[in-house]
Short mmCIF file of C-alpha atoms (C1' of nucleotides) in Angstrom, two decimals:
data_model
loop_
_atom_site.label_atom_id
_atom_site.label_comp_id
_atom_site.label_asym_id
_atom_site.label_seq_id
_atom_site.Cartn_x
_atom_site.Cartn_y
_atom_site.Cartn_z
CA MET A 1317 7.53 -44.36 15.10
CA GLN A 1318 10.37 -44.47 12.62
CA GLN A 1319 7.96 -43.21 9.99
CA TYR A 1320 7.53 -39.87 11.75
CA PHE A 1321 11.17 -38.90 12.11
CA THR A 1322 11.09 -36.81 8.96
CA VAL A 1323 8.28 -34.69 10.34
CA LEU A 1324 9.88 -34.44 13.73
CA GLN A 1325 13.29 -33.45 12.44
CA ASN A 1326 11.85 -30.33 10.93
CA MET A 1327 10.08 -29.17 14.05
CA PRO A 1328 11.57 -26.18 15.90
CA ILE A 1329 11.47 -28.11 19.14
CA PHE A 1330 13.91 -30.67 17.76
CA THR A 1331 16.19 -28.30 15.87
CA GLY A 1332 19.79 -29.41 16.19
CA ILE A 1333 18.91 -32.89 17.40
CA THR A 1334 18.01 -34.32 14.00
CA SER A 1335 20.03 -37.47 13.67
CA ASP A 1336 19.82 -38.46 17.31
CA LEU A 1337 16.09 -38.43 17.75
CA PRO A 1338 15.73 -42.15 18.51
CA LYS A 1339 18.29 -41.87 21.27
CA LEU A 1340 16.59 -38.81 22.72
CA PHE A 1341 13.20 -40.47 22.67
CA SER A 1342 14.30 -43.53 24.53
CA CYS A 1343 16.08 -41.28 27.00
CA LEU A 1344 12.91 -39.23 27.48
CA GLY A 1345 10.58 -42.18 27.70
CA ALA A 1346 8.56 -40.73 24.84
CA LYS A 1347 5.30 -42.52 24.17
CA VAL A 1348 2.89 -42.52 21.28
CA HIS A 1349 -0.83 -42.92 21.88
CA THR A 1350 -3.43 -43.40 19.23
CA TYR A 1351 -6.82 -41.77 19.62
CA SER A 1352 -9.81 -42.57 17.53
CA ARG A 1353 -12.02 -39.86 16.09
CA ASN A 1354 -13.65 -37.60 18.70
CA THR A 1355 -11.82 -39.19 21.62
CA VAL A 1356 -10.73 -36.91 24.45
CA VAL A 1357 -6.97 -36.54 24.92
CA PHE A 1358 -7.39 -34.65 28.15
CA TYR A 1359 -10.10 -32.70 29.90
CA GLY A 1360 -10.25 -29.15 31.10
CA GLY A 1361 -9.53 -29.26 34.81
CA ASP A 1362 -6.88 -31.93 34.43
CA ARG A 1363 -3.39 -31.22 35.59
CA VAL A 1364 -1.11 -31.35 32.59
CA ASN A 1365 2.44 -32.62 33.00
CA ARG A 1366 3.37 -33.64 29.53
CA ILE A 1367 3.71 -32.11 26.12
CA GLY A 1368 1.69 -33.42 23.23
CA ILE A 1369 2.89 -33.43 19.63
CA VAL A 1370 0.52 -34.30 16.81
CA LEU A 1371 2.11 -36.98 14.63
CA LYS A 1372 -0.93 -37.96 12.63
CA GLY A 1373 -4.44 -36.57 12.32
CA SER A 1374 -5.40 -33.41 14.20
CA VAL A 1375 -6.75 -32.25 17.53
CA LYS A 1376 -9.17 -29.54 18.60
CA LEU A 1377 -8.74 -27.30 21.64
CA LEU A 1378 -12.12 -26.63 23.21
CA LYS A 1379 -13.21 -24.48 26.08
CA GLU A 1380 -16.52 -24.29 27.87
CA ASP A 1381 -17.93 -20.79 27.98
CA ALA A 1382 -20.04 -19.29 30.75
CA GLU A 1383 -23.23 -20.87 29.42
CA GLY A 1384 -21.60 -24.27 29.23
CA HIS A 1385 -21.23 -24.84 25.51
CA ALA A 1386 -17.91 -25.73 24.04
CA VAL A 1387 -16.11 -23.05 22.04
CA LEU A 1388 -13.46 -24.01 19.52
CA LEU A 1389 -10.21 -22.28 20.35
CA ALA A 1390 -7.92 -23.85 17.81
CA ALA A 1391 -7.35 -26.83 15.57
CA LEU A 1392 -3.83 -28.27 15.48
CA GLY A 1393 -2.52 -30.35 12.62
CA VAL A 1394 0.54 -32.56 12.25
CA GLY A 1395 3.67 -31.12 13.81
CA HIS A 1396 1.88 -28.89 16.28
CA LEU A 1397 2.51 -28.83 20.02
CA PHE A 1398 0.02 -28.50 22.81
CA GLY A 1399 0.22 -28.28 26.56
CA GLU A 1400 3.76 -26.88 26.66
CA ALA A 1401 3.00 -23.76 28.65
CA LEU A 1402 0.80 -25.56 31.15
CA ALA A 1403 3.18 -28.44 31.59
CA PHE A 1404 6.21 -26.27 32.28
CA ALA A 1405 4.31 -23.80 34.42
CA ASP A 1406 3.97 -26.73 36.77
CA THR A 1407 1.09 -25.53 38.90
CA ALA A 1408 -1.33 -25.08 36.09
CA ILE A 1409 -4.65 -26.77 35.53
CA SER A 1410 -5.78 -27.02 31.95
CA PRO A 1411 -8.48 -24.53 30.99
CA VAL A 1412 -9.06 -26.42 27.74
CA THR A 1413 -10.19 -29.83 26.64
CA VAL A 1414 -8.25 -31.51 23.85
CA VAL A 1415 -10.15 -33.77 21.48
CA ALA A 1416 -8.86 -35.82 18.56
CA GLU A 1417 -10.57 -34.55 15.44
CA ASP A 1418 -9.71 -37.57 13.33
CA GLU A 1419 -7.95 -40.78 14.19
CA SER A 1420 -4.71 -39.34 15.53
CA ASP A 1421 -1.31 -40.34 16.83
CA ILE A 1422 0.04 -38.16 19.60
CA LEU A 1423 3.59 -38.21 20.87
CA PHE A 1424 3.90 -37.41 24.56
CA LEU A 1425 6.99 -36.13 26.33
CA GLU A 1426 7.01 -36.08 30.11
CA VAL A 1427 8.07 -32.69 31.42
CA GLN A 1428 9.86 -34.29 34.34
CA HIS A 1429 12.06 -36.20 31.94
CA ILE A 1430 12.85 -33.08 30.01
CA LEU A 1431 13.78 -31.13 33.11
CA THR A 1432 15.76 -33.84 34.87
CA VAL A 1433 19.09 -34.58 33.27
CA CYS A 1434 19.31 -38.27 32.59
CA GLU A 1435 22.09 -40.44 33.98
CA THR A 1436 23.95 -40.64 30.72
CA SER A 1437 23.59 -36.84 30.54
CA CYS A 1438 23.20 -36.79 26.80
CA LYS A 1439 23.82 -33.53 25.04
CA PHE A 1440 20.53 -33.54 23.22
CA HIS A 1441 18.80 -32.96 26.46
CA GLN A 1442 20.47 -29.61 26.79
CA VAL A 1443 19.60 -28.70 23.23
CA LEU A 1444 16.00 -29.68 23.77
CA LEU A 1445 15.81 -27.42 26.82
CA THR A 1446 17.14 -24.42 24.96
CA ASN A 1447 14.82 -25.16 22.05
CA MET A 1448 11.86 -25.20 24.43
CA LEU A 1449 13.03 -21.94 25.95
CA ARG A 1450 13.24 -20.30 22.55
CA LEU A 1451 9.83 -21.56 21.53
CA MET A 1452 8.27 -20.37 24.74
CA ALA A 1453 9.95 -16.99 24.42
CA GLN A 1454 8.71 -16.58 20.86
CA LYS A 1455 5.19 -17.42 21.90
CA ASN A 1456 5.58 -14.89 24.65
CA VAL A 1457 6.55 -12.17 22.21
CA TYR A 1458 3.63 -13.14 20.01
CA LEU A 1459 1.17 -13.05 22.90
CA ASN A 1460 2.45 -9.67 23.99
CA GLN A 1461 1.78 -8.32 20.54
CA ARG A 1462 -1.66 -9.82 20.62
CA VAL A 1463 -2.45 -8.25 23.98
CA GLU A 1464 -1.32 -4.89 22.69
CA LEU A 1465 -3.59 -5.30 19.70
CA LEU A 1466 -6.61 -6.33 21.73
CA SER A 1467 -6.06 -3.54 24.21
CA LYS A 1468 -7.01 -1.00 21.52
CA ARG A 1469 -10.57 0.13 22.02
CA THR A 1470 -11.76 0.97 18.53
CA ILE A 1471 -11.69 -1.07 15.35
CA ARG A 1472 -9.73 1.65 13.63
CA GLU A 1473 -7.03 1.59 16.27
CA LYS A 1474 -6.82 -2.18 16.08
CA LEU A 1475 -6.61 -2.12 12.31
CA THR A 1476 -4.01 0.62 12.28
CA LEU A 1477 -1.79 -1.26 14.71
CA TYR A 1478 -2.28 -4.56 12.95
CA LEU A 1479 -1.38 -3.11 9.58
CA GLN A 1480 1.65 -1.41 11.10
CA GLN A 1481 2.76 -4.73 12.55
CA GLN A 1482 2.35 -6.34 9.16
CA GLN A 1483 4.22 -3.51 7.48
CA THR A 1484 7.11 -4.00 9.88
CA LEU A 1485 6.98 -7.75 9.43
CA HIS A 1486 7.09 -7.56 5.65
CA ASN A 1487 9.28 -4.49 5.65
CA ALA A 1488 7.17 -3.01 2.88
CA ARG A 1489 4.26 -0.64 2.45
CA GLN A 1490 2.51 -3.29 0.41
CA PHE A 1491 1.88 -6.76 1.74
CA THR A 1492 -0.52 -9.67 1.85
CA VAL A 1493 -2.09 -10.61 5.16
CA PRO A 1494 -2.71 -14.25 6.05
CA PHE A 1495 -6.40 -13.73 6.84
CA ASP A 1496 -9.56 -13.24 4.90
CA ARG A 1497 -11.98 -10.67 6.33
CA ALA A 1498 -13.85 -13.07 8.56
CA ASP A 1499 -10.66 -14.48 10.07
CA LEU A 1500 -9.17 -11.03 10.49
CA ALA A 1501 -12.31 -9.95 12.34
CA ASP A 1502 -11.97 -12.99 14.60
CA PHE A 1503 -8.32 -12.23 15.16
CA LEU A 1504 -9.07 -8.65 16.17
CA CYS A 1505 -12.13 -9.75 18.11
CA VAL A 1506 -14.56 -7.49 16.29
CA ASP A 1507 -17.59 -7.91 14.09
CA ARG A 1508 -16.83 -8.76 10.47
CA SER A 1509 -19.20 -6.27 8.91
CA ALA A 1510 -18.06 -3.52 11.25
CA LEU A 1511 -14.49 -4.33 10.26
CA SER A 1512 -15.39 -4.13 6.60
CA ARG A 1513 -17.11 -0.81 7.16
CA GLU A 1514 -14.16 0.71 9.00
CA LEU A 1515 -11.70 -0.58 6.41
CA CYS A 1516 -13.66 1.15 3.66
CA HIS A 1517 -13.83 4.36 5.67
CA MET A 1518 -10.08 4.29 6.04
CA ARG A 1519 -9.70 3.70 2.32
CA ASP A 1520 -12.08 6.56 1.51
CA GLU A 1521 -10.11 8.84 3.81
CA GLY A 1522 -6.98 7.99 1.84
CA TYR A 1523 -4.99 6.06 4.42
CA LEU A 1524 -4.70 2.87 2.42
CA THR A 1525 -5.89 0.78 -0.48
CA PHE A 1526 -6.58 -2.92 -0.67
CA THR A 1527 -7.71 -5.73 -2.90
CA LYS A 1528 -8.72 -8.86 -1.09
CA ASN A 1529 -5.87 -9.70 1.30
CA GLN A 1530 -3.36 -7.35 -0.25
CA PHE A 1531 -2.97 -4.00 1.46
CA THR A 1532 -1.02 -0.88 0.57
CA LEU A 1533 -0.45 1.82 3.16
CA LEU A 1534 -0.33 5.38 1.85
CA MET B 1000 27.04 -6.91 44.62
CA GLN B 1001 27.20 -8.92 47.81
CA GLN B 1002 24.57 -6.62 49.25
CA TYR B 1003 21.96 -7.81 46.78
CA PHE B 1004 22.24 -11.53 47.35
CA THR B 1005 19.36 -11.55 49.79
CA VAL B 1006 17.03 -10.06 47.22
CA LEU B 1007 18.32 -12.32 44.49
CA GLN B 1008 18.01 -15.51 46.51
CA ASN B 1009 14.28 -14.99 46.80
CA MET B 1010 13.68 -14.45 43.13
CA PRO B 1011 11.96 -17.25 41.22
CA ILE B 1012 14.64 -17.15 38.57
CA PHE B 1013 17.26 -18.16 41.15
CA THR B 1014 15.21 -20.69 43.08
CA GLY B 1015 17.34 -23.63 44.10
CA ILE B 1016 20.62 -21.84 43.46
CA THR B 1017 20.61 -19.80 46.67
CA SER B 1018 23.99 -20.43 48.25
CA ASP B 1019 25.90 -20.64 45.00
CA LEU B 1020 24.93 -17.35 43.46
CA PRO B 1021 28.43 -15.85 43.44
CA LYS B 1022 29.75 -18.86 41.58
CA LEU B 1023 26.92 -18.71 39.06
CA PHE B 1024 27.43 -15.03 38.46
CA SER B 1025 31.09 -15.31 37.71
CA CYS B 1026 30.31 -18.25 35.47
CA LEU B 1027 27.67 -16.22 33.62
CA GLY B 1028 29.73 -13.08 33.34
CA ALA B 1029 26.98 -11.16 35.11
CA LYS B 1030 27.45 -7.41 35.13
CA VAL B 1031 25.88 -4.62 37.11
CA HIS B 1032 25.35 -1.22 35.54
CA THR B 1033 24.23 1.87 37.34
CA TYR B 1034 21.87 4.27 35.61
CA SER B 1035 21.10 7.73 36.84
CA ARG B 1036 17.56 9.05 36.94
CA ASN B 1037 15.83 9.17 33.53
CA THR B 1038 18.68 7.47 31.70
CA VAL B 1039 17.81 5.06 28.89
CA VAL B 1040 18.69 1.41 29.51
CA PHE B 1041 17.83 0.44 25.98
CA TYR B 1042 15.82 1.86 23.12
CA GLY B 1043 12.90 0.47 21.19
CA GLY B 1044 14.34 -0.93 17.99
CA ASP B 1045 17.43 -2.30 19.72
CA ARG B 1046 18.13 -5.97 19.49
CA VAL B 1047 18.02 -7.37 23.01
CA ASN B 1048 20.33 -10.22 23.95
CA ARG B 1049 20.48 -9.98 27.70
CA ILE B 1050 18.13 -10.13 30.62
CA GLY B 1051 17.87 -7.21 33.01
CA ILE B 1052 17.14 -7.55 36.70
CA VAL B 1053 16.38 -4.50 38.80
CA LEU B 1054 18.61 -4.54 41.88
CA LYS B 1055 18.01 -1.00 43.06
CA GLY B 1056 15.63 1.75 42.00
CA SER B 1057 13.06 1.10 39.28
CA VAL B 1058 12.62 1.22 35.53
CA LYS B 1059 9.79 2.21 33.22
CA LEU B 1060 8.81 0.40 30.05
CA LEU B 1061 7.70 2.91 27.45
CA LYS B 1062 6.31 2.53 23.99
CA GLU B 1063 5.71 5.10 21.29
CA ASP B 1064 2.15 5.09 20.02
CA ALA B 1065 1.06 5.90 16.49
CA GLU B 1066 1.14 9.66 17.14
CA GLY B 1067 4.64 9.43 18.52
CA HIS B 1068 4.12 10.07 22.21
CA ALA B 1069 5.45 7.66 24.77
CA VAL B 1070 2.95 5.49 26.57
CA LEU B 1071 3.82 3.96 29.92
CA LEU B 1072 3.43 0.21 29.73
CA ALA B 1073 4.75 -0.79 33.12
CA ALA B 1074 6.95 0.23 36.01
CA LEU B 1075 9.23 -2.43 37.44
CA GLY B 1076 10.63 -2.30 40.96
CA VAL B 1077 13.41 -4.20 42.68
CA GLY B 1078 13.50 -7.89 41.84
CA HIS B 1079 11.72 -7.58 38.53
CA LEU B 1080 12.99 -8.95 35.25
CA PHE B 1081 12.81 -7.38 31.83
CA GLY B 1082 13.78 -8.43 28.35
CA GLU B 1083 13.58 -12.19 29.00
CA ALA B 1084 11.14 -13.02 26.26
CA LEU B 1085 12.89 -10.89 23.68
CA ALA B 1086 16.32 -12.11 24.60
CA PHE B 1087 15.43 -15.79 24.40
CA ALA B 1088 13.28 -15.41 21.29
CA ASP B 1089 16.56 -14.53 19.65
CA THR B 1090 15.28 -12.79 16.56
CA ALA B 1091 13.33 -10.15 18.34
CA ILE B 1092 13.71 -6.41 18.24
CA SER B 1093 12.54 -4.53 21.30
CA PRO B 1094 9.22 -2.78 20.85
CA VAL B 1095 9.76 -0.90 24.10
CA THR B 1096 12.20 1.60 25.50
CA VAL B 1097 13.44 1.00 29.04
CA VAL B 1098 14.23 4.04 31.17
CA ALA B 1099 15.58 4.21 34.71
CA GLU B 1100 12.97 5.95 36.83
CA ASP B 1101 15.32 6.68 39.70
CA GLU B 1102 19.00 6.08 40.12
CA SER B 1103 19.04 2.33 39.52
CA ASP B 1104 21.34 -0.67 39.54
CA ILE B 1105 20.59 -3.25 36.90
CA LEU B 1106 22.06 -6.74 36.78
CA PHE B 1107 22.55 -8.07 33.26
CA LEU B 1108 22.82 -11.70 32.27
CA GLU B 1109 23.91 -12.55 28.75
CA VAL B 1110 21.53 -14.99 27.12
CA GLN B 1111 24.39 -16.67 25.28
CA HIS B 1112 26.05 -17.48 28.57
CA ILE B 1113 22.85 -18.91 29.94
CA LEU B 1114 22.29 -21.11 26.91
CA THR B 1115 25.85 -22.29 26.46
CA VAL B 1116 26.99 -24.74 29.08
CA CYS B 1117 30.19 -23.47 30.59
CA GLU B 1118 33.40 -25.49 30.57
CA THR B 1119 33.12 -26.43 34.22
CA SER B 1120 29.51 -27.44 33.45
CA CYS B 1121 28.24 -26.31 36.82
CA LYS B 1122 24.91 -27.68 37.95
CA PHE B 1123 23.42 -24.29 38.67
CA HIS B 1124 23.38 -23.62 35.01
CA GLN B 1125 20.93 -26.41 34.47
CA VAL B 1126 18.77 -25.19 37.33
CA LEU B 1127 18.80 -21.67 35.96
CA LEU B 1128 17.61 -22.96 32.60
CA THR B 1129 14.68 -24.86 34.08
CA ASN B 1130 13.81 -21.87 36.24
CA MET B 1131 13.73 -19.67 33.16
CA LEU B 1132 11.57 -22.20 31.41
CA ARG B 1133 9.10 -22.29 34.28
CA LEU B 1134 8.95 -18.49 34.48
CA MET B 1135 8.39 -18.19 30.77
CA ALA B 1136 5.71 -20.87 30.84
CA GLN B 1137 3.90 -19.12 33.69
CA LYS B 1138 3.98 -15.83 31.86
CA ASN B 1139 2.61 -17.68 28.89
CA VAL B 1140 -0.31 -19.01 30.87
CA TYR B 1141 -0.93 -15.55 32.24
CA LEU B 1142 -0.86 -13.96 28.80
CA ASN B 1143 -3.24 -16.56 27.45
CA GLN B 1144 -5.70 -15.70 30.20
CA ARG B 1145 -5.29 -12.05 29.39
CA VAL B 1146 -5.94 -12.61 25.71
CA GLU B 1147 -9.05 -14.56 26.54
CA LEU B 1148 -10.24 -11.71 28.73
CA LEU B 1149 -9.55 -9.04 26.15
CA SER B 1150 -11.19 -11.07 23.42
CA LYS B 1151 -14.58 -10.54 25.09
CA ARG B 1152 -16.47 -7.80 23.34
CA THR B 1153 -18.63 -6.28 26.05
CA ILE B 1154 -17.71 -4.93 29.45
CA ARG B 1155 -20.15 -7.33 31.07
CA GLU B 1156 -18.51 -10.34 29.44
CA LYS B 1157 -15.07 -9.12 30.47
CA LEU B 1158 -16.20 -8.53 34.03
CA THR B 1159 -17.95 -11.89 34.25
CA LEU B 1160 -14.89 -13.75 33.06
CA TYR B 1161 -12.53 -11.75 35.23
CA LEU B 1162 -14.61 -12.38 38.32
CA GLN B 1163 -14.82 -16.07 37.47
CA GLN B 1164 -11.05 -16.20 37.14
CA GLN B 1165 -10.72 -14.53 40.52
CA GLN B 1166 -13.25 -16.89 42.04
CA THR B 1167 -11.26 -19.86 40.77
CA LEU B 1168 -8.02 -18.30 41.94
CA HIS B 1169 -9.30 -17.67 45.46
CA ASN B 1170 -11.44 -20.75 45.45
CA ALA B 1171 -14.23 -18.80 47.11
CA ARG B 1172 -17.36 -16.90 46.14
CA GLN B 1173 -16.06 -13.92 48.07
CA PHE B 1174 -12.67 -12.39 47.38
CA THR B 1175 -10.70 -9.20 47.16
CA VAL B 1176 -9.30 -8.12 43.82
CA PRO B 1177 -5.90 -6.44 43.57
CA PHE B 1178 -7.20 -3.44 41.62
CA ASP B 1179 -9.14 -0.33 42.38
CA ARG B 1180 -11.73 0.64 39.79
CA ALA B 1181 -9.42 2.75 37.67
CA ASP B 1182 -6.78 0.02 37.50
CA LEU B 1183 -9.37 -2.65 36.83
CA ALA B 1184 -10.70 -0.56 33.95
CA ASP B 1185 -7.16 -0.26 32.58
CA PHE B 1186 -6.65 -3.98 32.98
CA LEU B 1187 -9.82 -4.79 31.08
CA CYS B 1188 -9.11 -2.00 28.58
CA VAL B 1189 -12.41 -0.22 29.09
CA ASP B 1190 -13.57 3.15 30.34
CA ARG B 1191 -13.66 3.53 34.10
CA SER B 1192 -17.08 5.12 34.33
CA ALA B 1193 -18.55 2.59 31.91
CA LEU B 1194 -17.07 -0.15 34.06
CA SER B 1195 -18.60 1.35 37.16
CA ARG B 1196 -21.95 1.62 35.42
CA GLU B 1197 -21.92 -1.99 34.27
CA LEU B 1198 -20.82 -3.23 37.68
CA CYS B 1199 -23.76 -1.49 39.29
CA HIS B 1200 -26.15 -2.89 36.71
CA MET B 1201 -24.89 -6.38 37.48
CA ARG B 1202 -25.37 -5.73 41.18
CA ASP B 1203 -28.89 -4.41 40.62
CA GLU B 1204 -29.71 -7.50 38.59
CA GLY B 1205 -28.63 -9.63 41.51
CA TYR B 1206 -25.51 -11.27 40.12
CA LEU B 1207 -23.11 -9.99 42.74
CA THR B 1208 -22.43 -7.54 45.52
CA PHE B 1209 -19.32 -5.55 46.27
CA THR B 1210 -17.77 -3.07 48.61
CA LYS B 1211 -14.66 -1.42 47.29
CA ASN B 1212 -12.36 -4.20 46.09
CA GLN B 1213 -14.25 -7.01 47.77
CA PHE B 1214 -16.66 -8.92 45.59
CA THR B 1215 -19.21 -11.61 46.35
CA LEU B 1216 -20.73 -13.64 43.54
CA LEU B 1217 -24.33 -14.72 44.06
"C1'" DA C 86 -12.63 18.49 62.98
"C1'" DC C 87 -11.23 20.35 58.80
"C1'" DA C 88 -9.26 20.56 54.34
"C1'" DA C 89 -7.47 18.48 50.40
"C1'" DG C 90 -7.03 14.72 47.75
"C1'" DT C 91 -8.52 10.30 45.97
"C1'" DA C 92 -11.81 6.77 44.75
"C1'" DT C 93 -16.26 5.67 43.21
"C1'" DG C 94 -20.75 6.38 41.31
"C1'" DT C 95 -24.00 9.02 38.10
"C1'" DT C 96 -25.69 10.85 33.92
"C1'" DG C 97 -26.41 13.04 29.23
"C1'" DC C 98 -24.83 12.60 24.85
"C1'" DA C 99 -22.41 11.43 20.71
"C1'" DA C 100 -19.74 7.95 18.55
"C1'" DT C 101 -18.78 3.26 17.74
"C1'" DT C 102 -20.14 -1.25 17.46
"C1'" DG C 103 -22.71 -5.55 16.90
"C1'" DC C 104 -26.33 -7.62 14.69
"C1'" DA C 105 -29.17 -8.95 11.00
"C1'" DA C 106 -30.36 -9.06 6.57
"C1'" DC C 107 -29.29 -8.37 2.10
"C1'" DA C 108 -26.50 -7.11 -2.23
"C1'" DA C 109 -22.68 -7.71 -5.09
"C1'" DA C 110 -18.60 -9.87 -6.63
"C1'" DG C 111 -15.64 -13.68 -7.32
"C1'" DG C 112 -14.43 -18.83 -7.79
"C1'" DA C 113 -14.98 -23.67 -8.45
"C1'" DG C 114 -17.07 -27.42 -10.56
"C1'" DT C 115 -20.06 -29.38 -13.92
"C1'" DA D 681 -22.60 -20.67 -19.23
"C1'" DC D 682 -24.87 -21.86 -15.27
"C1'" DT D 683 -25.28 -22.95 -10.52
"C1'" DC D 684 -23.72 -23.10 -6.00
"C1'" DC D 685 -20.90 -21.42 -2.60
"C1'" DT D 686 -17.81 -18.28 -0.51
"C1'" DT D 687 -16.18 -13.78 0.31
"C1'" DT D 688 -16.79 -9.01 0.75
"C1'" DG D 689 -19.35 -4.83 1.06
"C1'" DT D 690 -23.68 -2.12 2.53
"C1'" DT D 691 -27.06 -0.37 5.54
"C1'" DG D 692 -30.66 0.47 9.22
"C1'" DC D 693 -31.12 0.04 13.85
"C1'" DA D 694 -30.56 -0.85 18.68
"C1'" DA D 695 -27.24 -1.51 22.21
"C1'" DT D 696 -22.95 -0.53 24.24
"C1'" DT D 697 -19.33 2.39 25.07
"C1'" DG D 698 -16.34 6.39 25.73
"C1'" DC D 699 -16.17 10.89 27.16
"C1'" DA D 700 -16.90 14.71 30.02
"C1'" DA D 701 -18.58 16.74 33.79
"C1'" DC D 702 -20.20 16.49 38.16
"C1'" DA D 703 -21.82 14.33 42.75
"C1'" DT D 704 -20.79 11.70 46.60
"C1'" DA D 705 -18.21 8.99 49.59
"C1'" DC D 706 -13.95 7.80 51.80
"C1'" DT D 707 -8.82 8.85 53.33
"C1'" DT D 708 -5.26 11.09 55.08
"C1'" DG D 709 -2.68 14.47 57.24
"C1'" DT D 710 -2.61 18.25 60.26
#
DNA sequence: ACAAGTATGTTGCAATTGCAACAAAGGAGT
DNA sequence: ACTCCTTTGTTGCAATTGCAACATACTTGT
C-alpha cells in the first residue's frame, strides 16, 4: 500500500490531502484487491457502489453490443478512476464490464464512506468530496463538448468544430492534436478514409494546412 | 423569497434540507436577481462561478454557431439549474449565453460558499454537497448514454439502441417515448423524414410496431 | 362539422458517407 | 540499405442520409 502513495498523491482526486492519505484511507475503509490477468472486476448489470482506482496494471472497459460481442470502450492505466459516475448516481446499474488486462491492483473506496462524515469528522473527508465534485464537473464539461461534436451531421462540420475547440484550447492558430488519423476518426465517430478525404478537401479549399498531427487554420 | 420555498423543497439539489432552507440560504449568501424579458443573465465567454436556479419565468441557453447565429440549445423552466458543471469545474469558460425568456427570478448560489464550510459548520452544507455530487453523477451517466447513442453511425443503429434503452428503462417490450418524431429526430441528431423512413422500414421488416409515441418491440 | 394547424409518412434526388482495396510515404529495427 | 510495419492518402462504388416538397392523418378550437 505504502508503495503507491506517490502515485496517489498526484491524482486530482487526492489533491490537497497528500500527507494524510494513510489516515484518510483507514477512515474510508479503503481496500486493495489484486486481480490476475483477464479476471473480471465487475460485470455489466451489477450495481456499482464503489470507486475503483488502478494502482498497478490496467483494466479494460467492455460493453456488449446488440449482437452480443464485447466492444472495447476504453483501457485505463495506473492512476485512472472507474465507476465514479455510476457509484455516486446511486441508482445506476453498470452498462460496462470491467476486466483486468494484466495482473492488477485496484484500490476501492466505498461511496457510502465518502458521503457519510466519519465520527472523527476529519477534514480530508471534506476535501475529498470537493475534489470529487470538481472531477465530476470537469467530466461533465468534457462530455457536453463531446455531445456537441457528435451532434454535427457531416464530417466537415465535426472537423471544423473539433479544430475550433483545439484552437481555443491551445490559444493558437497552429497546434498539434493528440490523435493520429485513425484515432481522430474514432473520436469523431466517422470512417477514417472519409475523414482523410474531407480533410484534404478542406486543405484544397484553403481553410487549413496540416502535416501529420500538426494543423494550421487559415 | 419565502414564496419559493415550496418549489425549492422539491428540487433534488435540496433533498433532505427541506425545513432548513432559510438557514442554508443565509449561510450561502444566496441572492435572487430579477431579469426582464430578453435580458442576458450571462454571456458566452464569461467565467461562471455560481449556480443559477430558475425560480420564476424561464431562461434560454444559446450558443453561437460557426456562422455567428445563435442556436437554441435548451429552454429551462422553473426549478431547473444551470451553470453547475461549469461552476464546479472551476477553470471553465461558458460556451453558452443565458437569456431570460420571460420576466424571470433567478436564485444564485456562489460555488465558493458551497465548497467552503462555513464557520458554524451547519450540517445542511454537507447534505448540499452530496446532493450536488449525486446530481452531477446522474448527469454524467445520462451524458455517457447520449454519447453512446450519437456514436452510432446509421439511423437504424441509433434507433435500435434508443429503443433498447427505453425498453430497459420501462422494463417492458411496450412503452411510450417522451418525444414526438421531430423531437426524437433532434435528439438522435438525424433528419426527421429519414427517421420516419427508417422507422417504417424496421416495422415492415417485423422488428417493431408503433402508434404515435407508443412502441412495441417484437 | 369545419377550418386551421400540427404531426407523421412518402418520395425523388443529390450529396455525403462507409466500405474495401490499394498506393504512397514514413519509421523502426536489423 | 532493406524489410516490415504503421500511417496516411486515394478512389470506385453502393448505401445511407439530408433536403425539399407534398400527401395524409390527427387535433383543436369554434
